[in-house]
């Protein structure tokens, strides 16, 4: 378990991260979400030890040197172009405290795990963006850290690369605690237990995905009509309905019909309906609501 | 110790694979053979391409082996040292600026091991180049002008390596403290330009690290009375530079690109 208490970072007069508090439970994946300049990278930098907090604490019970227990993958990992993937990962393992013999074995193991078995003896200068990201992942997990910190791990990748990294992360979630910053919210929705919304350096919302959805999802009925005029007429009967082209969205609030009642109403009406479904706001819509609040 | 060994291995691998161990000694070899050959064949060169009026007689001084080695030292100090200083001054700052060291900084890294691994590799490269350069110079000097006492030659070479130790420590210290451009600019001003200044106005003082190279060559003929003091001062300053460099290597780690 990792506790972050009242974490604050100021650069001169500017407060980049302001009184941030959260807890990461073991073997969970937490998404740190926020617009550009929200303080995501600064927060991660403090957790890695690259930056010292101006005030506040990062507590990992039972751990004296937090750097031994974290693995970090920056958004654009840079490697020594003259070293091979194996040489780099082995060096990373030794620097994290593994004995030399074990370091080589672990380096080989994680490179195979991330799918670089055939490329492990190639120089990193020859690697594509996706391969570099996988190598970045390998160096981050080679010492089996308790906390894996990832800064926008998939944002620089094409859809195929993104999928590969997301699959790797899902597997890693069973072994370690993951905290990653992202703005690709579809991916976050796929493998997140907890979300932390940062805005202007402050944590404006946090909780597990279900709680956040329940708070912001604003469930509604989506009704699609064959004719636009029918949609318009139907919407006019409901003050809270939103109408656009052939589609009407009706918020599910108190006093609104249940699905059965709605279907009955539609069945008795002269309108031809294509579909009726219940929908909720996506994480992206929730994100917009939270950051624009 | 494990950290130091693996970082040292990384430095040597990089230097080997980027051909630093080839081109730097090669540069010193070329600089080293220039003076003995040029001076020996100067008469022939002038008479064939000098476009001199017929009957011109140029009386060239009768050069001794020590004079030739002194001239070679001048070449090393001006051109060789500039190239060496530039290559060392970017060693730490460049890695911070391009972010390659970030993945090392996020680990429980020993900054002493990081600094010393770079220092030892750079010093080895400098000494290898000096040995190659002086070796080449000595070979042609012995062939064309005569030999010098082997022990004195080794002392001279050792002294020059101590001068390079100082240069390496100071350049690397600036690299740890500053951005690449600033570190290179200061190193070039401090060493090649500083040596030029020392040649021009250095008669007003006798003890300075910049004089160590020349005092080393003087061991072949008559040792300077200031040799010992200069040597001690150079070593002391090098040690101070190493300590400051290690402190700044840690302090400046926050400026690494993420």
XYZ file of C-alpha atoms in Angstrom:
551
model
C 0.000 0.000 0.000
C 1.240 3.485 -0.853
C 0.020 6.637 0.875
C 0.516 10.075 -0.612
C -0.145 12.773 1.944
C -0.483 16.490 1.303
C 1.939 16.372 -1.600
C 2.833 19.852 -2.803
C 5.374 21.149 -5.275
C 6.090 24.772 -5.994
C 8.482 26.293 -8.506
C 9.047 29.864 -7.339
C 5.640 31.438 -6.912
C 3.894 28.803 -8.999
C 2.261 25.857 -7.235
C 2.281 22.979 -9.700
C 0.945 20.289 -7.363
C -1.184 21.412 -4.451
C -2.029 19.306 -1.404
C -2.609 16.008 -3.193
C -3.703 13.025 -1.088
C -4.427 9.489 -2.241
C -3.823 5.858 -1.396
C -2.913 3.072 -3.791
C -4.074 -0.394 -2.780
C -1.848 -3.361 -3.691
C -2.361 -4.897 -7.149
C -4.638 -2.156 -8.366
C -4.336 0.027 -11.424
C -4.925 3.722 -10.903
C -5.255 6.235 -13.705
C -4.006 9.752 -13.111
C -6.132 11.839 -15.424
C -5.944 15.514 -16.176
C -5.493 18.029 -18.969
C -2.045 19.215 -20.037
C -0.367 21.167 -17.248
C -2.525 19.585 -14.548
C 0.550 18.346 -12.665
C 0.516 14.674 -13.668
C 4.185 14.417 -14.645
C 5.271 16.488 -11.625
C 3.326 14.154 -9.336
C 4.947 11.118 -10.941
C 8.378 12.792 -10.775
C 7.964 13.251 -7.028
C 6.915 9.638 -6.612
C 10.014 8.499 -8.532
C 12.296 10.660 -6.403
C 13.396 12.748 -9.389
C 11.831 15.796 -7.729
C 11.665 16.486 -4.010
C 8.259 17.582 -2.761
C 8.082 21.097 -1.353
C 5.932 19.566 1.360
C 4.025 16.384 1.982
C 4.964 12.736 2.222
C 5.015 9.561 0.204
C 4.764 6.594 2.519
C 5.376 2.979 1.597
C 5.132 1.042 4.889
C 8.204 -1.065 5.613
C 10.286 0.525 2.862
C 13.289 2.711 3.654
C 14.447 3.605 0.132
C 11.373 4.043 -2.040
C 13.488 4.077 -5.224
C 14.270 0.388 -4.749
C 10.579 -0.428 -4.881
C 9.430 1.593 -7.850
C 9.691 1.076 -11.578
C 9.249 4.066 -13.853
C 8.492 4.431 -17.533
C 8.580 8.005 -18.864
C 6.410 9.081 -21.776
C 9.329 9.076 -24.210
C 11.942 6.711 -22.747
C 15.460 7.405 -23.975
C 18.113 4.711 -24.109
C 21.840 4.648 -24.724
C 21.931 3.931 -28.463
C 25.166 1.934 -28.246
C 23.820 -0.578 -25.748
C 21.750 -3.614 -26.607
C 18.357 -4.125 -24.986
C 19.812 -6.880 -22.802
C 22.812 -4.785 -21.713
C 20.552 -1.868 -20.792
C 18.024 -3.968 -18.884
C 20.793 -5.808 -17.053
C 22.347 -2.482 -16.059
C 18.945 -1.244 -14.848
C 18.575 -4.392 -12.743
C 22.004 -4.021 -11.126
C 21.375 -0.330 -10.400
C 18.121 -1.346 -8.709
C 20.074 -3.598 -6.377
C 19.937 -7.044 -7.982
C 23.124 -9.168 -7.830
C 24.883 -9.318 -11.192
C 24.116 -12.953 -12.032
C 20.466 -12.629 -11.123
C 20.298 -9.335 -13.018
C 21.169 -10.992 -16.316
C 18.630 -13.774 -15.794
C 15.888 -11.338 -14.821
C 16.747 -9.079 -17.755
C 16.358 -11.988 -20.168
C 13.106 -13.044 -18.500
C 11.446 -9.619 -18.685
C 12.618 -9.008 -22.239
C 10.952 -12.259 -23.226
C 7.868 -11.238 -21.263
C 7.534 -7.928 -23.153
C 8.094 -9.654 -26.485
C 11.669 -8.606 -27.171
C 13.246 -12.071 -27.000
C 14.532 -11.903 -30.558
C 15.653 -8.287 -30.356
C 17.414 -8.429 -26.996
C 20.872 -8.510 -28.571
C 20.157 -5.620 -30.927
C 21.286 -2.069 -30.179
C 18.501 0.178 -28.940
C 19.311 2.685 -31.709
C 17.627 0.306 -34.156
C 14.371 0.042 -32.145
C 11.003 1.388 -33.298
C 8.789 3.474 -30.997
C 6.781 0.419 -29.933
C 9.910 -1.595 -29.206
C 11.332 1.257 -27.138
C 8.129 1.400 -25.119
C 8.331 -2.349 -24.497
C 11.983 -2.037 -23.516
C 10.964 0.814 -21.223
C 8.439 -1.500 -19.650
C 11.076 -4.233 -19.257
C 13.547 -1.954 -17.460
C 10.737 -0.716 -15.213
C 9.727 -4.194 -14.028
C 13.079 -6.011 -14.077
C 13.558 -5.642 -10.295
C 9.934 -6.620 -9.505
C 8.919 -3.245 -8.058
C 6.018 -2.858 -5.671
C 4.855 0.223 -7.547
C 4.969 0.740 -11.294
C 4.722 4.355 -12.434
C 3.942 5.005 -16.069
C 3.778 8.431 -17.645
C 1.438 8.343 -20.653
C 2.566 4.810 -21.522
C 0.586 4.492 -24.743
C 0.049 8.014 -26.004
C 2.971 7.940 -28.437
C 2.022 4.592 -29.950
C -0.079 3.522 -32.899
C -3.255 1.475 -32.204
C -1.430 -1.870 -32.514
C 1.364 -0.787 -30.180
C -1.200 0.613 -27.777
C -3.088 -2.644 -27.646
C 0.137 -4.609 -27.007
C 1.160 -2.358 -24.121
C -2.350 -2.422 -22.617
C -2.303 -6.224 -22.702
C 1.077 -6.200 -20.950
C -0.245 -3.841 -18.301
C -3.237 -6.069 -17.621
C -0.858 -8.967 -17.005
C 1.362 -6.823 -14.800
C -1.558 -5.733 -12.669
C -1.562 -9.193 -11.115
C 2.047 -8.730 -9.983
C 2.291 -5.109 -8.889
C 0.489 -1.839 -8.159
C 0.217 0.439 -11.163
C -0.190 4.190 -11.301
C -0.281 5.666 -14.753
C -1.061 9.035 -16.214
C -3.060 9.139 -19.394
C -5.348 11.191 -21.521
C -6.485 8.246 -23.657
C -9.544 7.572 -21.585
C -10.875 4.587 -23.503
C -7.750 2.706 -22.478
C -8.052 3.916 -18.899
C -11.624 2.682 -18.732
C -10.437 -0.731 -19.806
C -8.015 -1.411 -16.970
C -8.571 1.002 -14.127
C -9.683 0.296 -10.587
C -9.276 3.836 -9.349
C -9.200 7.217 -11.046
C -7.549 10.413 -9.847
C -8.599 13.593 -11.635
C -6.049 16.394 -11.463
C -6.811 19.945 -12.463
C -4.500 22.900 -11.915
C -2.339 20.819 -9.594
C -5.239 19.833 -7.359
C -6.932 16.511 -7.005
C -10.506 17.405 -7.891
C -12.028 13.950 -7.892
C -10.991 10.442 -6.944
C -12.492 7.075 -6.314
C -12.967 3.722 -7.874
C -14.334 3.687 -11.372
C -17.789 2.479 -10.303
C -18.165 5.254 -7.713
C -17.087 7.931 -10.152
C -19.422 6.548 -12.805
C -22.282 6.520 -10.334
C -21.587 10.125 -9.449
C -21.162 11.522 -12.916
C -22.531 9.019 -15.378
C -26.021 10.619 -15.565
C -27.801 7.620 -17.064
C -30.277 8.339 -19.857
C -32.426 6.660 -22.445
C -31.360 6.920 -26.027
C -34.237 6.634 -28.459
C -33.618 6.618 -32.184
C -36.549 7.353 -34.484
C -36.907 6.596 -38.176
C -38.159 10.092 -38.883
C -36.606 13.253 -37.565
C -40.013 14.917 -37.151
C -41.126 12.121 -34.862
C -38.049 12.572 -32.725
C -38.752 16.276 -32.479
C -42.409 15.712 -31.522
C -41.498 13.098 -28.934
C -38.841 15.355 -27.369
C -41.225 18.265 -27.104
C -43.361 16.202 -24.716
C -40.481 15.836 -22.232
C -38.979 19.036 -20.854
C -35.645 17.443 -19.952
C -35.178 15.602 -23.258
C -32.394 16.531 -25.669
C -33.171 16.166 -29.330
C -30.688 16.000 -32.186
C -31.592 14.748 -35.689
C -33.228 11.323 -35.276
C -32.112 10.837 -31.669
C -33.659 11.845 -28.382
C -31.812 11.543 -25.085
C -33.946 11.428 -21.960
C -32.172 11.693 -18.591
C -33.153 8.981 -16.123
C -34.130 10.934 -13.073
C -36.911 10.686 -10.538
C -40.297 11.065 -12.118
C -39.122 9.740 -15.472
C -40.649 6.510 -16.814
C -39.015 3.168 -16.307
C -37.766 1.328 -19.367
C -40.956 -0.755 -19.438
C -43.140 2.308 -19.189
C -41.136 4.031 -21.910
C -41.410 1.072 -24.254
C -45.149 0.896 -23.627
C -45.525 4.614 -24.367
C -43.544 4.250 -27.589
C -45.489 1.164 -28.621
C -48.750 3.046 -28.262
C -47.462 6.070 -30.189
C -47.646 6.495 -33.964
C -43.807 6.843 -34.145
C -41.518 4.241 -35.699
C -38.546 3.559 -33.472
C -35.188 2.064 -34.539
C -33.818 1.430 -31.082
C -34.176 2.229 -27.404
C -31.295 1.781 -25.033
C -29.967 2.953 -21.714
C -26.611 4.726 -21.846
C -24.250 6.371 -19.399
C -21.553 9.004 -19.796
C -18.186 7.632 -20.845
C -15.050 8.328 -18.840
C -14.210 10.946 -21.420
C -17.475 12.775 -20.767
C -16.935 12.460 -17.024
C -13.433 13.853 -17.494
C -14.818 16.857 -19.337
C -17.387 17.430 -16.604
C -14.808 17.208 -13.850
C -12.168 19.418 -15.453
C -14.701 22.023 -16.567
C -16.413 22.139 -13.205
C 30.835 -1.645 -6.130
C 28.376 -3.509 -8.348
C 26.973 -0.180 -9.509
C 30.399 1.235 -10.258
C 31.424 -1.868 -12.230
C 28.285 -1.915 -14.376
C 28.451 1.831 -15.032
C 32.125 1.599 -15.924
C 31.344 -1.259 -18.299
C 28.634 0.864 -19.908
C 31.052 3.783 -20.379
C 33.714 1.579 -21.937
C 31.188 -0.162 -24.191
C 29.907 3.175 -25.408
C 33.377 4.544 -26.040
C 34.397 1.356 -27.831
C 31.299 1.155 -30.001
C 31.395 4.841 -30.908
C 35.060 4.396 -31.997
C 36.319 6.934 -29.439
C 39.190 4.581 -28.631
C 40.177 4.749 -32.279
C 39.806 8.331 -33.397
C 41.076 10.122 -30.310
C 44.426 8.238 -30.160
C 44.650 8.564 -33.952
C 44.337 12.335 -33.649
C 47.140 12.408 -31.049
C 49.297 10.131 -33.227
C 48.895 12.480 -36.186
C 49.706 15.460 -33.980
C 52.655 13.566 -32.473
C 54.358 12.672 -35.754
C 53.855 16.109 -37.319
C 56.696 17.903 -35.518
C 59.521 15.379 -35.826
C 58.800 14.824 -39.520
C 58.094 18.452 -40.346
C 61.201 19.745 -38.604
C 63.451 17.078 -40.039
C 62.283 17.552 -43.613
C 61.713 21.305 -43.352
C 64.720 22.118 -45.566
C 63.566 19.715 -48.256
C 59.985 20.959 -48.024
C 61.059 24.581 -48.316
C 63.362 23.909 -51.245
C 60.723 21.981 -53.181
C 57.580 23.980 -52.437
C 58.789 27.064 -50.611
C 59.187 29.153 -53.801
C 62.407 30.665 -52.406
C 64.761 32.802 -54.545
C 67.708 30.834 -55.926
C 70.683 30.699 -53.603
C 68.647 31.296 -50.441
C 70.186 29.563 -47.476
C 68.043 29.037 -44.374
C 69.905 28.179 -41.238
C 67.621 26.050 -39.076
C 68.427 25.565 -35.401
C 69.967 22.290 -34.381
C 67.042 20.668 -32.599
C 67.441 18.221 -29.739
C 65.015 15.344 -29.011
C 63.632 17.299 -26.032
C 62.858 20.270 -28.313
C 60.866 18.019 -30.628
C 58.932 16.511 -27.727
C 58.249 20.029 -26.447
C 56.865 20.963 -29.873
C 54.698 17.833 -29.887
C 53.415 18.779 -26.434
C 52.437 22.160 -27.843
C 50.372 20.398 -30.539
C 48.679 18.166 -27.969
C 47.927 21.104 -25.714
C 46.353 23.201 -28.439
C 44.457 20.903 -30.802
C 44.381 17.575 -28.976
C 43.312 19.101 -25.695
C 40.541 21.165 -27.315
C 39.023 18.042 -28.880
C 39.441 16.070 -25.646
C 37.915 18.831 -23.490
C 34.915 19.153 -25.808
C 34.292 15.404 -25.711
C 34.511 15.240 -21.896
C 32.544 18.426 -21.201
C 29.401 16.943 -22.750
C 29.525 13.587 -21.011
C 27.118 14.277 -18.148
C 25.153 17.281 -19.347
C 24.232 15.724 -22.698
C 22.751 12.666 -20.984
C 20.638 14.920 -18.766
C 19.508 17.051 -21.668
C 18.463 14.161 -23.903
C 16.982 12.215 -20.994
C 19.039 9.017 -21.361
C 20.146 9.224 -17.732
C 16.567 9.613 -16.422
C 16.064 5.857 -16.218
C 19.230 5.656 -14.091
C 18.308 8.542 -11.807
C 15.015 6.903 -10.780
C 16.970 4.036 -9.206
C 18.939 4.026 -5.945
C 21.929 5.294 -7.903
C 25.297 6.136 -6.377
C 26.246 9.505 -7.833
C 29.855 8.873 -6.865
C 29.816 5.697 -8.971
C 28.157 7.570 -11.838
C 30.707 10.400 -11.807
C 33.745 8.193 -11.264
C 32.778 5.742 -14.010
C 32.724 8.602 -16.504
C 35.875 10.106 -15.028
C 37.852 6.863 -15.276
C 36.738 6.141 -18.828
C 37.585 9.687 -19.947
C 40.934 9.585 -18.164
C 41.739 6.229 -19.747
C 40.855 7.647 -23.158
C 43.016 10.715 -22.537
C 45.979 8.680 -21.282
C 45.658 6.188 -24.140
C 45.694 9.073 -26.604
C 48.658 10.712 -24.864
C 50.608 7.447 -24.812
C 49.827 6.873 -28.491
C 50.692 10.458 -29.414
C 53.933 10.648 -27.417
C 54.806 7.104 -28.529
C 54.484 8.107 -32.178
C 56.365 11.343 -31.579
C 59.119 9.547 -29.665
C 59.431 6.892 -32.377
C 60.163 9.441 -35.096
C 62.204 11.622 -32.757
C 64.427 8.668 -31.861
C 64.661 7.695 -35.510
C 65.525 11.163 -36.804
C 67.068 13.056 -33.872
C 68.213 10.562 -31.335
C 66.813 9.072 -28.216
C 66.093 10.343 -24.698
C 66.462 8.630 -21.350
C 63.634 6.067 -21.092
C 62.994 6.754 -17.405
C 62.784 10.506 -18.007
C 60.471 9.893 -20.931
C 58.184 7.800 -18.705
C 58.238 10.528 -16.059
C 57.277 13.081 -18.701
C 54.474 10.856 -19.940
C 53.245 10.257 -16.398
C 53.255 13.988 -15.730
C 51.242 14.638 -18.861
C 48.728 11.991 -17.753
C 48.380 13.804 -14.414
C 47.696 17.010 -16.325
C 45.016 15.105 -18.262
C 43.606 13.873 -14.951
C 43.159 17.508 -13.950
C 41.622 18.430 -17.319
C 39.227 15.459 -17.139
C 38.147 16.255 -13.585
C 37.512 19.927 -14.320
C 35.698 19.345 -17.650
C 33.520 16.659 -16.082
C 32.803 18.933 -13.123
C 31.518 21.612 -15.506
C 29.520 18.946 -17.319
C 27.884 17.983 -14.033
C 27.174 21.625 -13.172
C 26.106 23.212 -16.438
C 24.328 22.639 -19.711
C 26.395 21.152 -22.542
C 26.986 24.423 -24.423
C 28.146 26.299 -21.338
C 30.308 23.387 -20.111
C 32.068 23.114 -23.482
C 32.559 26.879 -23.772
C 34.101 27.178 -20.302
C 36.293 24.092 -20.784
C 37.652 25.387 -24.081
C 38.318 28.812 -22.566
C 39.935 27.323 -19.484
C 42.247 24.870 -21.231
C 43.365 25.526 -24.830
C 42.787 29.295 -24.477
C 44.144 29.279 -20.929
C 47.326 27.575 -22.153
C 47.751 30.213 -24.838
C 47.413 32.930 -22.224
C 49.872 31.111 -19.983
C 52.360 31.020 -22.868
C 51.920 34.737 -23.419
C 51.880 36.127 -19.881
C 52.788 33.101 -17.761
C 56.225 34.432 -16.875
C 54.641 36.302 -13.960
C 53.872 33.108 -12.058
C 55.544 29.737 -11.731
C 53.020 27.436 -10.115
C 49.913 26.703 -12.148
C 48.359 23.490 -13.505
C 48.658 24.943 -17.002
C 52.465 24.749 -16.700
C 52.529 21.074 -15.780
C 52.792 19.781 -19.371
C 55.829 21.909 -20.097
C 57.429 21.134 -16.721
C 56.973 17.461 -17.620
C 58.954 17.850 -20.854
C 61.611 19.789 -18.948
C 62.252 16.604 -16.947
C 64.105 15.395 -20.062
C 66.713 18.132 -19.656
C 66.610 20.116 -16.465
C 63.683 19.768 -14.070
C 61.916 22.976 -13.039
C 62.235 23.842 -9.328
C 58.478 24.437 -9.357
C 57.652 21.001 -10.717
C 56.766 19.420 -7.352
C 54.574 22.302 -6.199
C 52.803 22.459 -9.550
C 52.196 18.719 -9.478
C 50.797 18.842 -5.941
C 48.564 21.825 -6.724
C 47.238 20.132 -9.860
C 46.382 16.941 -7.985
C 44.717 18.904 -5.189
C 42.620 20.940 -7.611
C 41.664 17.777 -9.498
C 40.474 16.191 -6.249
C 38.410 19.287 -5.418
C 36.906 19.237 -8.923
C 35.949 15.570 -8.492
C 34.206 16.261 -5.176
C 32.342 19.280 -6.577
C 31.444 17.238 -9.658
C 29.896 14.454 -7.562
C 27.891 16.969 -5.518
C 26.549 18.632 -8.655
C 25.862 15.313 -10.380
C 23.313 14.692 -7.637
C 22.028 18.241 -7.359
C 21.465 18.603 -11.091
C 19.725 15.259 -11.480
C 16.389 17.093 -11.150
C 17.091 18.871 -14.444
C 17.067 15.645 -16.428
C 14.568 15.518 -19.284
C 11.534 13.302 -18.643
